[in-house]
Amino acid sequence: MKIDFTKYHGLGNDFLLIDNRQSSTPLITPEQAAVLCDRHFGVGGDGVIFVLPGVEGSDYTMRIFNSDSSEPEMCGNGIRCFAKFVANLDGHITPEKIVPTTYKIHTLAGIIKPEILGDGNITVDMGKPRLIAEEIPTTLATGSKVIEAPLGVAGQSWLATCVSMGNPHCLVFVDDVQKIDLSVIGPQFENHPVFPQKTNVEFIEVVAPDYLKMRVWERGVGTTLACGTGACATVVAGVLTGKSNRSCTVELPGGCLQITWSEADDRLYMKGPAQAVFTGSVEI
Ligand code: ZDP
């Protein structure tokens, strides 16, 4: 079978986008997605994203397979890529023009609304964070928020703040993000028994109350250059711990995202780029 795809990236977090509008079932299996994501034996990507028909009044449905074949609920950088990809399919983006457009996208984390701006950036209404331990999910507490809870990992004690943006995040503030040995520490957080659905883990350095530096180890993927849901969770953790403002620049290895946790409606707004790289087709 031949599969057509377009490779996109959002700050170096890269995905294969597949036009799956003809069917509500993804055209390839999670195992085939993992093969395509392999950077040596496949095309290479942090995940595969499918554009499926909308349900319950939404314009489209988004599903994602991580590079290890697991399926996350949401993907912040991915949904910016998704928005640009469908705007191309819909004719709202052509080589000549960008027509500002807002979409209602159904995801496993609920309805998410990306808005394509005239300059090509995308602002996404990422919804409300979920903060109660069971909603993350984590067993670090019961019935309450988890803010700087002591957690032993790799023979060290860390202070863990937990936030769900539909998918689970464990946020840890450190003095110097460069000193964290992500590939060693990351998987130990990801697979720690206090996270029954595993977790994404973010290490954050507060440069200023409105400027946070973050490095991420993603559940089911590993080290990536950026994570949109993780950047949103970073600002929520910054506010909960009194370390940051509600509007911040979050600097990731692949570039910066602007994140606002609105006091008025409790929702997260993420602004950043998404870039098409190339289209191709592959026999699987
Ligand atoms: O929760 C997970 O399993 C993540 N690997 C999903 C992808 C999140 C992401 N990088 C984002 O930008 O939010 C892509």
PDB file of C-alpha atoms and ligand atoms in Angstrom:
ATOM      1  CA  MET A   1       0.000   0.000   0.000  1.00  0.00           C
ATOM      2  CA  LYS A   2       1.209   3.488  -0.865  1.00  0.00           C
ATOM      3  CA  ILE A   3       0.786   6.236   1.742  1.00  0.00           C
ATOM      4  CA  ASP A   4       1.008   9.940   0.904  1.00  0.00           C
ATOM      5  CA  PHE A   5       2.194  12.258   3.649  1.00  0.00           C
ATOM      6  CA  THR A   6       3.447  15.759   4.307  1.00  0.00           C
ATOM      7  CA  LYS A   7       6.209  16.251   6.810  1.00  0.00           C
ATOM      8  CA  TYR A   8       5.727  19.268   9.115  1.00  0.00           C
ATOM      9  CA  HIS A   9       7.533  20.553  12.153  1.00  0.00           C
ATOM     10  CA  GLY A  10       6.614  22.900  14.969  1.00  0.00           C
ATOM     11  CA  LEU A  11       9.903  24.212  16.409  1.00  0.00           C
ATOM     12  CA  GLY A  12      11.642  21.010  15.364  1.00  0.00           C
ATOM     13  CA  ASN A  13       8.986  18.700  16.856  1.00  0.00           C
ATOM     14  CA  ASP A  14       8.282  16.838  13.610  1.00  0.00           C
ATOM     15  CA  PHE A  15       5.320  14.862  12.327  1.00  0.00           C
ATOM     16  CA  LEU A  16       4.051  13.031   9.267  1.00  0.00           C
ATOM     17  CA  LEU A  17       0.583  14.395   8.399  1.00  0.00           C
ATOM     18  CA  ILE A  18      -1.774  12.030   6.605  1.00  0.00           C
ATOM     19  CA  ASP A  19      -4.957  13.078   4.784  1.00  0.00           C
ATOM     20  CA  ASN A  20      -7.410  10.565   6.244  1.00  0.00           C
ATOM     21  CA  ARG A  21     -10.619  12.485   5.458  1.00  0.00           C
ATOM     22  CA  GLN A  22     -12.155   9.569   3.555  1.00  0.00           C
ATOM     23  CA  SER A  23     -12.343   7.266   6.568  1.00  0.00           C
ATOM     24  CA  SER A  24     -12.761   7.393  10.350  1.00  0.00           C
ATOM     25  CA  THR A  25     -10.112   4.700  10.759  1.00  0.00           C
ATOM     26  CA  PRO A  26      -6.422   5.663  10.466  1.00  0.00           C
ATOM     27  CA  LEU A  27      -4.951   4.447   7.156  1.00  0.00           C
ATOM     28  CA  ILE A  28      -1.983   2.847   8.911  1.00  0.00           C
ATOM     29  CA  THR A  29      -1.578   0.951  12.181  1.00  0.00           C
ATOM     30  CA  PRO A  30       0.337   2.229  15.229  1.00  0.00           C
ATOM     31  CA  GLU A  31       3.073  -0.318  14.422  1.00  0.00           C
ATOM     32  CA  GLN A  32       3.394   0.957  10.837  1.00  0.00           C
ATOM     33  CA  ALA A  33       3.550   4.514  12.220  1.00  0.00           C
ATOM     34  CA  ALA A  34       6.454   3.509  14.459  1.00  0.00           C
ATOM     35  CA  VAL A  35       8.307   2.133  11.418  1.00  0.00           C
ATOM     36  CA  LEU A  36       7.750   5.382   9.468  1.00  0.00           C
ATOM     37  CA  CYS A  37       8.939   7.465  12.462  1.00  0.00           C
ATOM     38  CA  ASP A  38      12.256   5.628  12.660  1.00  0.00           C
ATOM     39  CA  ARG A  39      14.981   8.100  11.674  1.00  0.00           C
ATOM     40  CA  HIS A  40      17.254   5.461  10.184  1.00  0.00           C
ATOM     41  CA  PHE A  41      14.948   2.798   8.769  1.00  0.00           C
ATOM     42  CA  GLY A  42      11.960   5.062   7.983  1.00  0.00           C
ATOM     43  CA  VAL A  43      11.039   8.641   7.042  1.00  0.00           C
ATOM     44  CA  GLY A  44      11.742  10.021  10.517  1.00  0.00           C
ATOM     45  CA  GLY A  45       9.385  11.840  12.848  1.00  0.00           C
ATOM     46  CA  ASP A  46       8.277  12.271  16.444  1.00  0.00           C
ATOM     47  CA  GLY A  47       4.799  11.023  15.516  1.00  0.00           C
ATOM     48  CA  VAL A  48       2.181  10.441  12.819  1.00  0.00           C
ATOM     49  CA  ILE A  49      -0.943  12.627  12.746  1.00  0.00           C
ATOM     50  CA  PHE A  50      -4.175  11.778  10.927  1.00  0.00           C
ATOM     51  CA  VAL A  51      -6.780  14.239   9.612  1.00  0.00           C
ATOM     52  CA  LEU A  52     -10.043  12.340  10.095  1.00  0.00           C
ATOM     53  CA  PRO A  53     -13.637  13.482   9.466  1.00  0.00           C
ATOM     54  CA  GLY A  54     -15.155  15.735  12.135  1.00  0.00           C
ATOM     55  CA  VAL A  55     -17.595  14.382  14.703  1.00  0.00           C
ATOM     56  CA  GLU A  56     -20.126  16.091  17.011  1.00  0.00           C
ATOM     57  CA  GLY A  57     -20.070  19.384  15.099  1.00  0.00           C
ATOM     58  CA  SER A  58     -16.268  19.653  14.828  1.00  0.00           C
ATOM     59  CA  ASP A  59     -14.553  20.429  11.499  1.00  0.00           C
ATOM     60  CA  TYR A  60     -12.061  17.568  11.726  1.00  0.00           C
ATOM     61  CA  THR A  61     -10.793  14.922  14.112  1.00  0.00           C
ATOM     62  CA  MET A  62      -7.104  14.645  14.994  1.00  0.00           C
ATOM     63  CA  ARG A  63      -5.453  11.414  16.074  1.00  0.00           C
ATOM     64  CA  ILE A  64      -1.744  10.947  16.782  1.00  0.00           C
ATOM     65  CA  PHE A  65       0.509   7.960  17.153  1.00  0.00           C
ATOM     66  CA  ASN A  66       3.760   8.550  19.046  1.00  0.00           C
ATOM     67  CA  SER A  67       6.986   7.190  17.534  1.00  0.00           C
ATOM     68  CA  ASP A  68       6.770   4.157  19.871  1.00  0.00           C
ATOM     69  CA  SER A  69       3.219   3.352  18.565  1.00  0.00           C
ATOM     70  CA  SER A  70       1.368   4.560  21.698  1.00  0.00           C
ATOM     71  CA  GLU A  71      -1.512   7.020  21.246  1.00  0.00           C
ATOM     72  CA  PRO A  72      -1.500  10.301  23.212  1.00  0.00           C
ATOM     73  CA  GLU A  73      -4.644  12.323  23.885  1.00  0.00           C
ATOM     74  CA  MET A  74      -3.249  15.590  22.536  1.00  0.00           C
ATOM     75  CA  CYS A  75      -0.275  17.225  20.888  1.00  0.00           C
ATOM     76  CA  GLY A  76       0.231  20.989  21.020  1.00  0.00           C
ATOM     77  CA  ASN A  77       2.884  21.367  18.335  1.00  0.00           C
ATOM     78  CA  GLY A  78       1.084  18.752  16.299  1.00  0.00           C
ATOM     79  CA  ILE A  79      -2.185  20.669  16.263  1.00  0.00           C
ATOM     80  CA  ARG A  80      -0.476  23.756  14.823  1.00  0.00           C
ATOM     81  CA  CYS A  81       0.923  21.552  12.039  1.00  0.00           C
ATOM     82  CA  PHE A  82      -2.533  19.979  11.677  1.00  0.00           C
ATOM     83  CA  ALA A  83      -4.162  23.405  11.271  1.00  0.00           C
ATOM     84  CA  LYS A  84      -1.769  24.440   8.502  1.00  0.00           C
ATOM     85  CA  PHE A  85      -2.097  21.094   6.748  1.00  0.00           C
ATOM     86  CA  VAL A  86      -5.919  21.256   6.638  1.00  0.00           C
ATOM     87  CA  ALA A  87      -5.837  24.940   5.652  1.00  0.00           C
ATOM     88  CA  ASN A  88      -3.793  23.821   2.636  1.00  0.00           C
ATOM     89  CA  LEU A  89      -6.260  21.044   1.852  1.00  0.00           C
ATOM     90  CA  ASP A  90      -9.151  23.525   2.204  1.00  0.00           C
ATOM     91  CA  GLY A  91      -7.444  26.124  -0.021  1.00  0.00           C
ATOM     92  CA  HIS A  92      -7.125  28.680   2.811  1.00  0.00           C
ATOM     93  CA  ILE A  93      -3.357  28.632   2.430  1.00  0.00           C
ATOM     94  CA  THR A  94      -1.900  28.892  -1.078  1.00  0.00           C
ATOM     95  CA  PRO A  95       1.485  30.120  -2.289  1.00  0.00           C
ATOM     96  CA  GLU A  96      -0.189  33.536  -2.798  1.00  0.00           C
ATOM     97  CA  LYS A  97      -2.153  34.024   0.400  1.00  0.00           C
ATOM     98  CA  ILE A  98      -3.083  32.973   3.914  1.00  0.00           C
ATOM     99  CA  VAL A  99      -6.754  33.395   4.811  1.00  0.00           C
ATOM    100  CA  PRO A 100      -7.053  33.673   8.624  1.00  0.00           C
ATOM    101  CA  THR A 101      -9.146  30.680   9.696  1.00  0.00           C
ATOM    102  CA  THR A 102     -10.291  29.109  12.961  1.00  0.00           C
ATOM    103  CA  TYR A 103     -10.972  25.379  13.195  1.00  0.00           C
ATOM    104  CA  LYS A 104     -12.805  23.253  15.745  1.00  0.00           C
ATOM    105  CA  ILE A 105     -10.804  20.043  16.088  1.00  0.00           C
ATOM    106  CA  HIS A 106     -12.014  16.980  17.943  1.00  0.00           C
ATOM    107  CA  THR A 107      -9.239  15.238  19.929  1.00  0.00           C
ATOM    108  CA  LEU A 108      -9.108  12.619  22.681  1.00  0.00           C
ATOM    109  CA  ALA A 109      -8.606  15.622  25.021  1.00  0.00           C
ATOM    110  CA  GLY A 110     -11.829  17.320  23.824  1.00  0.00           C
ATOM    111  CA  ILE A 111     -12.374  20.165  21.340  1.00  0.00           C
ATOM    112  CA  ILE A 112      -9.230  22.224  20.598  1.00  0.00           C
ATOM    113  CA  LYS A 113      -9.409  25.435  18.545  1.00  0.00           C
ATOM    114  CA  PRO A 114      -6.436  26.522  16.431  1.00  0.00           C
ATOM    115  CA  GLU A 115      -6.589  29.908  14.690  1.00  0.00           C
ATOM    116  CA  ILE A 116      -4.311  30.544  11.720  1.00  0.00           C
ATOM    117  CA  LEU A 117      -3.140  34.160  11.745  1.00  0.00           C
ATOM    118  CA  GLY A 118      -2.394  36.287   8.687  1.00  0.00           C
ATOM    119  CA  ASP A 119       1.360  36.030   9.342  1.00  0.00           C
ATOM    120  CA  GLY A 120       1.236  32.224   9.263  1.00  0.00           C
ATOM    121  CA  ASN A 121       1.607  31.727  13.016  1.00  0.00           C
ATOM    122  CA  ILE A 122      -1.070  29.780  14.835  1.00  0.00           C
ATOM    123  CA  THR A 123      -2.749  30.602  18.148  1.00  0.00           C
ATOM    124  CA  VAL A 124      -4.373  27.600  19.783  1.00  0.00           C
ATOM    125  CA  ASP A 125      -7.039  27.597  22.466  1.00  0.00           C
ATOM    126  CA  MET A 126      -5.662  24.572  24.323  1.00  0.00           C
ATOM    127  CA  GLY A 127      -8.500  24.381  26.866  1.00  0.00           C
ATOM    128  CA  LYS A 128      -8.331  24.267  30.655  1.00  0.00           C
ATOM    129  CA  PRO A 129      -5.609  22.495  32.600  1.00  0.00           C
ATOM    130  CA  ARG A 130      -6.651  19.659  34.908  1.00  0.00           C
ATOM    131  CA  LEU A 131      -4.875  19.726  38.236  1.00  0.00           C
ATOM    132  CA  ILE A 132      -6.380  17.154  40.599  1.00  0.00           C
ATOM    133  CA  ALA A 133      -4.104  14.126  41.088  1.00  0.00           C
ATOM    134  CA  GLU A 134      -6.585  11.599  39.700  1.00  0.00           C
ATOM    135  CA  GLU A 135      -7.056  13.698  36.537  1.00  0.00           C
ATOM    136  CA  ILE A 136      -3.321  13.679  35.667  1.00  0.00           C
ATOM    137  CA  PRO A 137      -3.284  10.719  36.614  1.00  0.00           C
ATOM    138  CA  THR A 138      -0.805  10.359  39.461  1.00  0.00           C
ATOM    139  CA  THR A 139      -0.833   8.686  42.859  1.00  0.00           C
ATOM    140  CA  LEU A 140       1.348  11.469  44.340  1.00  0.00           C
ATOM    141  CA  ALA A 141      -1.783  12.786  46.115  1.00  0.00           C
ATOM    142  CA  THR A 142      -5.483  11.978  46.385  1.00  0.00           C
ATOM    143  CA  GLY A 143      -8.216  14.500  45.659  1.00  0.00           C
ATOM    144  CA  SER A 144      -5.888  17.494  45.545  1.00  0.00           C
ATOM    145  CA  LYS A 145      -3.417  19.363  43.344  1.00  0.00           C
ATOM    146  CA  VAL A 146       0.181  18.174  43.194  1.00  0.00           C
ATOM    147  CA  ILE A 147       2.435  21.199  43.679  1.00  0.00           C
ATOM    148  CA  GLU A 148       6.118  20.581  44.361  1.00  0.00           C
ATOM    149  CA  ALA A 149       5.552  17.128  45.856  1.00  0.00           C
ATOM    150  CA  PRO A 150       8.782  15.320  46.786  1.00  0.00           C
ATOM    151  CA  LEU A 151       9.545  12.474  44.386  1.00  0.00           C
ATOM    152  CA  GLY A 152      12.567  10.197  44.402  1.00  0.00           C
ATOM    153  CA  VAL A 153      13.991   9.450  40.941  1.00  0.00           C
ATOM    154  CA  ALA A 154      17.484   8.217  40.015  1.00  0.00           C
ATOM    155  CA  GLY A 155      18.665   8.380  43.620  1.00  0.00           C
ATOM    156  CA  GLN A 156      17.743  12.057  43.975  1.00  0.00           C
ATOM    157  CA  SER A 157      14.796  13.910  45.505  1.00  0.00           C
ATOM    158  CA  TRP A 158      12.911  16.195  43.107  1.00  0.00           C
ATOM    159  CA  LEU A 159       9.904  18.502  43.552  1.00  0.00           C
ATOM    160  CA  ALA A 160       7.170  17.452  41.122  1.00  0.00           C
ATOM    161  CA  THR A 161       4.238  19.601  39.993  1.00  0.00           C
ATOM    162  CA  CYS A 162       1.652  17.743  37.922  1.00  0.00           C
ATOM    163  CA  VAL A 163      -0.594  19.170  35.200  1.00  0.00           C
ATOM    164  CA  SER A 164      -2.792  17.508  32.601  1.00  0.00           C
ATOM    165  CA  MET A 165      -3.323  19.280  29.276  1.00  0.00           C
ATOM    166  CA  GLY A 166      -5.318  16.230  28.218  1.00  0.00           C
ATOM    167  CA  ASN A 167      -2.005  14.371  28.431  1.00  0.00           C
ATOM    168  CA  PRO A 168       0.041  14.011  31.623  1.00  0.00           C
ATOM    169  CA  HIS A 169       2.941  16.309  32.502  1.00  0.00           C
ATOM    170  CA  CYS A 170       5.333  16.301  35.449  1.00  0.00           C
ATOM    171  CA  LEU A 171       7.084  19.667  35.838  1.00  0.00           C
ATOM    172  CA  VAL A 172      10.321  20.089  37.765  1.00  0.00           C
ATOM    173  CA  PHE A 173      12.033  23.458  38.385  1.00  0.00           C
ATOM    174  CA  VAL A 174      15.829  23.328  38.328  1.00  0.00           C
ATOM    175  CA  ASP A 175      18.635  25.898  38.515  1.00  0.00           C
ATOM    176  CA  ASP A 176      20.206  24.934  35.178  1.00  0.00           C
ATOM    177  CA  VAL A 177      18.361  22.907  32.534  1.00  0.00           C
ATOM    178  CA  GLN A 178      21.624  22.155  30.721  1.00  0.00           C
ATOM    179  CA  LYS A 179      22.833  20.104  33.693  1.00  0.00           C
ATOM    180  CA  ILE A 180      19.981  17.576  33.411  1.00  0.00           C
ATOM    181  CA  ASP A 181      20.970  14.278  31.814  1.00  0.00           C
ATOM    182  CA  LEU A 182      17.626  13.911  30.009  1.00  0.00           C
ATOM    183  CA  SER A 183      18.189  10.552  28.364  1.00  0.00           C
ATOM    184  CA  VAL A 184      19.022   8.975  31.740  1.00  0.00           C
ATOM    185  CA  ILE A 185      16.557  10.804  34.049  1.00  0.00           C
ATOM    186  CA  GLY A 186      13.713  11.223  31.528  1.00  0.00           C
ATOM    187  CA  PRO A 187      12.736   7.564  31.134  1.00  0.00           C
ATOM    188  CA  GLN A 188      12.823   7.054  34.899  1.00  0.00           C
ATOM    189  CA  PHE A 189      10.195   9.796  35.360  1.00  0.00           C
ATOM    190  CA  GLU A 190       8.214   8.570  32.338  1.00  0.00           C
ATOM    191  CA  ASN A 191       7.899   5.047  33.722  1.00  0.00           C
ATOM    192  CA  HIS A 192       7.719   5.851  37.458  1.00  0.00           C
ATOM    193  CA  PRO A 193       4.940   3.842  39.174  1.00  0.00           C
ATOM    194  CA  VAL A 194       3.301   7.037  40.545  1.00  0.00           C
ATOM    195  CA  PHE A 195       2.208   7.753  36.907  1.00  0.00           C
ATOM    196  CA  PRO A 196      -0.159   4.942  35.854  1.00  0.00           C
ATOM    197  CA  GLN A 197      -0.462   6.329  32.273  1.00  0.00           C
ATOM    198  CA  LYS A 198       3.271   7.170  32.258  1.00  0.00           C
ATOM    199  CA  THR A 199       4.146  10.870  31.897  1.00  0.00           C
ATOM    200  CA  ASN A 200       5.876  13.560  29.900  1.00  0.00           C
ATOM    201  CA  VAL A 201       8.505  15.304  32.051  1.00  0.00           C
ATOM    202  CA  GLU A 202       9.676  18.898  31.724  1.00  0.00           C
ATOM    203  CA  PHE A 203      12.684  20.521  33.436  1.00  0.00           C
ATOM    204  CA  ILE A 204      12.300  24.288  33.769  1.00  0.00           C
ATOM    205  CA  GLU A 205      14.693  27.122  34.506  1.00  0.00           C
ATOM    206  CA  VAL A 206      13.162  30.466  35.467  1.00  0.00           C
ATOM    207  CA  VAL A 207      15.162  33.114  33.600  1.00  0.00           C
ATOM    208  CA  ALA A 208      12.606  35.832  34.480  1.00  0.00           C
ATOM    209  CA  PRO A 209       8.956  35.685  35.629  1.00  0.00           C
ATOM    210  CA  ASP A 210       7.915  36.030  31.973  1.00  0.00           C
ATOM    211  CA  TYR A 211      10.695  33.911  30.412  1.00  0.00           C
ATOM    212  CA  LEU A 212      11.064  30.204  31.118  1.00  0.00           C
ATOM    213  CA  LYS A 213      13.592  27.815  29.609  1.00  0.00           C
ATOM    214  CA  MET A 214      12.355  24.249  29.295  1.00  0.00           C
ATOM    215  CA  ARG A 215      13.673  20.853  28.162  1.00  0.00           C
ATOM    216  CA  VAL A 216      11.356  17.929  27.661  1.00  0.00           C
ATOM    217  CA  TRP A 217      11.410  14.146  27.725  1.00  0.00           C
ATOM    218  CA  GLU A 218       8.239  13.007  25.964  1.00  0.00           C
ATOM    219  CA  ARG A 219       6.224   9.954  26.873  1.00  0.00           C
ATOM    220  CA  GLY A 220       6.442   7.428  24.057  1.00  0.00           C
ATOM    221  CA  VAL A 221       8.981   9.489  22.081  1.00  0.00           C
ATOM    222  CA  GLY A 222      12.017  10.583  24.127  1.00  0.00           C
ATOM    223  CA  THR A 223      13.962  13.838  23.825  1.00  0.00           C
ATOM    224  CA  THR A 224      12.260  16.246  21.413  1.00  0.00           C
ATOM    225  CA  LEU A 225      13.082  19.802  20.394  1.00  0.00           C
ATOM    226  CA  ALA A 226       9.722  21.157  21.579  1.00  0.00           C
ATOM    227  CA  CYS A 227       6.438  20.214  23.211  1.00  0.00           C
ATOM    228  CA  GLY A 228       3.357  22.443  22.983  1.00  0.00           C
ATOM    229  CA  THR A 229       1.264  20.798  25.681  1.00  0.00           C
ATOM    230  CA  GLY A 230       4.423  20.750  27.828  1.00  0.00           C
ATOM    231  CA  ALA A 231       4.998  24.485  27.305  1.00  0.00           C
ATOM    232  CA  CYS A 232       1.406  25.161  28.443  1.00  0.00           C
ATOM    233  CA  ALA A 233       1.872  22.897  31.482  1.00  0.00           C
ATOM    234  CA  THR A 234       5.135  24.756  32.214  1.00  0.00           C
ATOM    235  CA  VAL A 235       3.360  28.105  32.598  1.00  0.00           C
ATOM    236  CA  VAL A 236       0.601  26.535  34.722  1.00  0.00           C
ATOM    237  CA  ALA A 237       3.288  25.081  37.017  1.00  0.00           C
ATOM    238  CA  GLY A 238       5.062  28.456  37.095  1.00  0.00           C
ATOM    239  CA  VAL A 239       1.876  30.196  38.259  1.00  0.00           C
ATOM    240  CA  LEU A 240       0.940  27.461  40.777  1.00  0.00           C
ATOM    241  CA  THR A 241       4.380  27.706  42.403  1.00  0.00           C
ATOM    242  CA  GLY A 242       4.518  31.519  42.306  1.00  0.00           C
ATOM    243  CA  LYS A 243       7.548  31.466  40.033  1.00  0.00           C
ATOM    244  CA  SER A 244       6.083  32.957  36.846  1.00  0.00           C
ATOM    245  CA  ASN A 245       3.521  35.317  35.370  1.00  0.00           C
ATOM    246  CA  ARG A 246       0.450  34.031  33.538  1.00  0.00           C
ATOM    247  CA  SER A 247       1.927  35.165  30.179  1.00  0.00           C
ATOM    248  CA  CYS A 248       5.370  33.844  29.340  1.00  0.00           C
ATOM    249  CA  THR A 249       7.789  33.129  26.571  1.00  0.00           C
ATOM    250  CA  VAL A 250       8.775  29.477  26.868  1.00  0.00           C
ATOM    251  CA  GLU A 251      12.144  28.795  25.253  1.00  0.00           C
ATOM    252  CA  LEU A 252      12.556  25.230  24.012  1.00  0.00           C
ATOM    253  CA  PRO A 253      15.586  23.741  22.262  1.00  0.00           C
ATOM    254  CA  GLY A 254      13.756  24.276  18.914  1.00  0.00           C
ATOM    255  CA  GLY A 255      12.620  27.875  19.564  1.00  0.00           C
ATOM    256  CA  CYS A 256      10.067  29.903  21.509  1.00  0.00           C
ATOM    257  CA  LEU A 257       6.335  29.641  22.173  1.00  0.00           C
ATOM    258  CA  GLN A 258       4.166  32.396  23.665  1.00  0.00           C
ATOM    259  CA  ILE A 259       1.892  30.957  26.336  1.00  0.00           C
ATOM    260  CA  THR A 260      -0.892  32.687  28.276  1.00  0.00           C
ATOM    261  CA  TRP A 261      -2.974  31.090  31.023  1.00  0.00           C
ATOM    262  CA  SER A 262      -6.013  33.369  30.933  1.00  0.00           C
ATOM    263  CA  GLU A 263      -7.329  34.429  34.323  1.00  0.00           C
ATOM    264  CA  ALA A 264     -10.677  35.317  32.728  1.00  0.00           C
ATOM    265  CA  ASP A 265     -11.558  31.889  31.299  1.00  0.00           C
ATOM    266  CA  ASP A 266      -8.935  29.528  32.851  1.00  0.00           C
ATOM    267  CA  ARG A 267      -7.860  28.444  29.335  1.00  0.00           C
ATOM    268  CA  LEU A 268      -4.370  28.169  27.872  1.00  0.00           C
ATOM    269  CA  TYR A 269      -3.506  30.047  24.684  1.00  0.00           C
ATOM    270  CA  MET A 270      -0.395  28.996  22.785  1.00  0.00           C
ATOM    271  CA  LYS A 271       1.095  30.949  19.896  1.00  0.00           C
ATOM    272  CA  GLY A 272       3.805  29.602  17.635  1.00  0.00           C
ATOM    273  CA  PRO A 273       4.828  28.539  14.136  1.00  0.00           C
ATOM    274  CA  ALA A 274       4.348  25.392  12.057  1.00  0.00           C
ATOM    275  CA  GLN A 275       6.275  24.696   8.889  1.00  0.00           C
ATOM    276  CA  ALA A 276       5.766  22.283   6.001  1.00  0.00           C
ATOM    277  CA  VAL A 277       9.029  20.555   5.047  1.00  0.00           C
ATOM    278  CA  PHE A 278       8.212  18.228   2.159  1.00  0.00           C
ATOM    279  CA  THR A 279       5.579  15.917   0.753  1.00  0.00           C
ATOM    280  CA  GLY A 280       6.263  12.328  -0.148  1.00  0.00           C
ATOM    281  CA  SER A 281       4.810   8.891  -0.547  1.00  0.00           C
ATOM    282  CA  VAL A 282       6.006   5.660   0.911  1.00  0.00           C
ATOM    283  CA  GLU A 283       5.247   1.999   0.250  1.00  0.00           C
ATOM    284  CA  ILE A 284       4.308   0.081   3.389  1.00  0.00           C
TER     285      ILE A 284
HETATM  286  O1  ZDP B   1       1.656  12.770  25.742  1.00  0.00           O
HETATM  287  C1  ZDP B   1       2.413  12.217  24.924  1.00  0.00           C
HETATM  288  O2  ZDP B   1       2.492  10.968  24.854  1.00  0.00           O
HETATM  289  C2  ZDP B   1       3.262  13.098  23.999  1.00  0.00           C
HETATM  290  N1  ZDP B   1       4.359  12.363  23.456  1.00  0.00           N
HETATM  291  C3  ZDP B   1       2.347  13.597  22.926  1.00  0.00           C
HETATM  292  C4  ZDP B   1       2.959  14.625  22.054  1.00  0.00           C
HETATM  293  C5  ZDP B   1       3.014  15.972  22.761  1.00  0.00           C
HETATM  294  C6  ZDP B   1       3.759  17.022  22.008  1.00  0.00           C
HETATM  295  N2  ZDP B   1       5.056  17.020  21.735  1.00  0.00           N
HETATM  296  C7  ZDP B   1       3.139  18.416  22.069  1.00  0.00           C
HETATM  297  O3  ZDP B   1       3.636  19.270  21.347  1.00  0.00           O
HETATM  298  O4  ZDP B   1       2.219  18.662  22.811  1.00  0.00           O
HETATM  299  C8  ZDP B   1       3.839  16.753  20.696  1.00  0.00           C
END
